[in-house]
Amino acid sequence: MRYALERLGEVDGVSITGPGWSESRGTAISFALDGVHPHDVAEILARDGVCVRAGHHCAQPLMRRLGVPATSRASIGVHNSTDDVDALVSGLAEVKRIFA
């Protein structure tokens, strides 16, 4: 999770919703990419086998309170490796290229 937060933090235009790294942080990272709807992010990432969820994530009141229409969400588990995180970051570069 720490590696994922660090790598996503390196991507220009990515804003992470929620806390930074802590021992008690959960295993999901909600994020937005400036100028790109989360559903578009998810669709383009899926083309390369990178799966994220997009939308309200059953938290529409919270999204409204945060002032965001939706987010993309990557879940990190014991089955994920740093290669998976790197694929996510590479995929976001492709999303940015398409929407540039």
mmCIF file of C-alpha atoms in Angstrom:
data_model
loop_
_atom_site.group_PDB
_atom_site.id
_atom_site.type_symbol
_atom_site.label_atom_id
_atom_site.label_comp_id
_atom_site.label_asym_id
_atom_site.label_seq_id
_atom_site.Cartn_x
_atom_site.Cartn_y
_atom_site.Cartn_z
ATOM 1 C CA MET A 1 0.000 0.000 0.000
ATOM 2 C CA ARG A 2 2.832 2.367 0.831
ATOM 3 C CA TYR A 3 4.417 1.717 -2.581
ATOM 4 C CA ALA A 4 1.096 2.307 -4.348
ATOM 5 C CA LEU A 5 0.527 5.616 -2.579
ATOM 6 C CA GLU A 6 4.076 6.728 -3.380
ATOM 7 C CA ARG A 7 3.789 5.786 -7.055
ATOM 8 C CA LEU A 8 0.369 7.385 -7.512
ATOM 9 C CA GLY A 9 1.707 10.496 -5.821
ATOM 10 C CA GLU A 10 4.306 10.746 -8.604
ATOM 11 C CA VAL A 11 1.647 11.034 -11.319
ATOM 12 C CA ASP A 12 0.911 14.633 -12.299
ATOM 13 C CA GLY A 13 -2.792 15.367 -12.080
ATOM 14 C CA VAL A 14 -3.654 12.529 -9.693
ATOM 15 C CA SER A 15 -5.342 13.497 -6.460
ATOM 16 C CA ILE A 16 -5.839 10.850 -3.810
ATOM 17 C CA THR A 17 -8.977 10.954 -1.696
ATOM 18 C CA GLY A 18 -8.443 9.906 1.893
ATOM 19 C CA PRO A 19 -5.500 9.622 4.233
ATOM 20 C CA GLY A 20 -1.883 9.165 3.292
ATOM 21 C CA TRP A 21 0.110 6.219 4.525
ATOM 22 C CA SER A 22 -0.501 4.945 8.015
ATOM 23 C CA GLU A 23 -0.462 1.523 9.593
ATOM 24 C CA SER A 24 -4.241 1.643 9.988
ATOM 25 C CA ARG A 25 -5.043 2.684 6.401
ATOM 26 C CA GLY A 26 -7.295 0.320 4.470
ATOM 27 C CA THR A 27 -6.386 -1.421 1.236
ATOM 28 C CA ALA A 28 -8.299 0.731 -1.251
ATOM 29 C CA ILE A 29 -7.064 3.930 -2.859
ATOM 30 C CA SER A 30 -9.653 6.290 -4.309
ATOM 31 C CA PHE A 31 -8.208 8.788 -6.738
ATOM 32 C CA ALA A 32 -9.078 11.198 -9.536
ATOM 33 C CA LEU A 33 -7.151 12.178 -12.634
ATOM 34 C CA ASP A 34 -7.577 15.833 -13.572
ATOM 35 C CA GLY A 35 -9.865 16.338 -16.545
ATOM 36 C CA VAL A 36 -10.775 12.666 -17.000
ATOM 37 C CA HIS A 37 -13.969 11.051 -15.760
ATOM 38 C CA PRO A 38 -13.313 8.013 -13.560
ATOM 39 C CA HIS A 39 -15.352 5.766 -15.863
ATOM 40 C CA ASP A 40 -13.049 6.734 -18.748
ATOM 41 C CA VAL A 41 -10.017 6.002 -16.566
ATOM 42 C CA ALA A 42 -11.392 2.555 -15.732
ATOM 43 C CA GLU A 43 -12.225 1.770 -19.371
ATOM 44 C CA ILE A 44 -8.776 2.653 -20.679
ATOM 45 C CA LEU A 45 -6.952 0.864 -17.862
ATOM 46 C CA ALA A 46 -9.040 -2.261 -18.495
ATOM 47 C CA ARG A 47 -7.743 -2.417 -22.065
ATOM 48 C CA ASP A 48 -4.360 -3.362 -20.593
ATOM 49 C CA GLY A 49 -5.726 -5.654 -17.905
ATOM 50 C CA VAL A 50 -5.565 -3.133 -15.066
ATOM 51 C CA CYS A 51 -8.829 -3.315 -13.161
ATOM 52 C CA VAL A 52 -10.119 -0.452 -11.045
ATOM 53 C CA ARG A 53 -13.609 0.463 -9.981
ATOM 54 C CA ALA A 54 -15.170 3.801 -10.836
ATOM 55 C CA GLY A 55 -18.126 5.678 -9.440
ATOM 56 C CA HIS A 56 -19.562 6.554 -6.040
ATOM 57 C CA HIS A 57 -18.492 3.275 -4.379
ATOM 58 C CA CYS A 58 -21.701 3.189 -2.325
ATOM 59 C CA ALA A 59 -20.646 6.473 -0.730
ATOM 60 C CA GLN A 60 -22.567 9.101 -2.678
ATOM 61 C CA PRO A 61 -23.257 11.277 0.388
ATOM 62 C CA LEU A 62 -19.528 11.334 1.144
ATOM 63 C CA MET A 63 -18.685 12.121 -2.491
ATOM 64 C CA ARG A 64 -21.155 14.990 -2.399
ATOM 65 C CA ARG A 65 -19.608 16.240 0.851
ATOM 66 C CA LEU A 66 -16.100 16.041 -0.682
ATOM 67 C CA GLY A 67 -17.292 17.827 -3.807
ATOM 68 C CA VAL A 68 -16.264 15.109 -6.239
ATOM 69 C CA PRO A 69 -18.677 13.489 -8.709
ATOM 70 C CA ALA A 70 -16.908 10.113 -8.609
ATOM 71 C CA THR A 71 -13.483 8.531 -8.167
ATOM 72 C CA SER A 72 -11.485 5.633 -9.490
ATOM 73 C CA ARG A 73 -10.542 3.068 -6.861
ATOM 74 C CA ALA A 74 -7.675 0.626 -6.871
ATOM 75 C CA SER A 75 -7.728 -2.179 -4.322
ATOM 76 C CA ILE A 76 -4.407 -3.545 -3.150
ATOM 77 C CA GLY A 77 -4.285 -7.033 -1.661
ATOM 78 C CA VAL A 78 -1.829 -9.740 -0.775
ATOM 79 C CA HIS A 79 -2.118 -11.055 -4.329
ATOM 80 C CA ASN A 80 -0.814 -7.786 -5.797
ATOM 81 C CA SER A 81 2.826 -7.009 -6.468
ATOM 82 C CA THR A 82 4.782 -3.867 -7.190
ATOM 83 C CA ASP A 83 4.503 -4.873 -10.865
ATOM 84 C CA ASP A 84 0.726 -4.460 -10.594
ATOM 85 C CA VAL A 85 1.145 -0.987 -9.146
ATOM 86 C CA ASP A 86 3.636 -0.112 -11.882
ATOM 87 C CA ALA A 87 1.102 -1.300 -14.488
ATOM 88 C CA LEU A 88 -1.499 1.015 -12.929
ATOM 89 C CA VAL A 89 0.864 3.975 -13.104
ATOM 90 C CA SER A 90 1.843 3.154 -16.702
ATOM 91 C CA GLY A 91 -1.820 2.831 -17.578
ATOM 92 C CA LEU A 92 -2.519 6.267 -16.122
ATOM 93 C CA ALA A 93 0.191 7.678 -18.381
ATOM 94 C CA GLU A 94 -1.716 6.194 -21.332
ATOM 95 C CA VAL A 95 -4.982 7.718 -20.070
ATOM 96 C CA LYS A 96 -3.276 11.100 -19.884
ATOM 97 C CA ARG A 97 -1.883 10.669 -23.402
ATOM 98 C CA ILE A 98 -5.311 9.883 -24.816
ATOM 99 C CA PHE A 99 -6.977 12.828 -23.083
ATOM 100 C CA ALA A 100 -4.168 15.334 -23.712
#
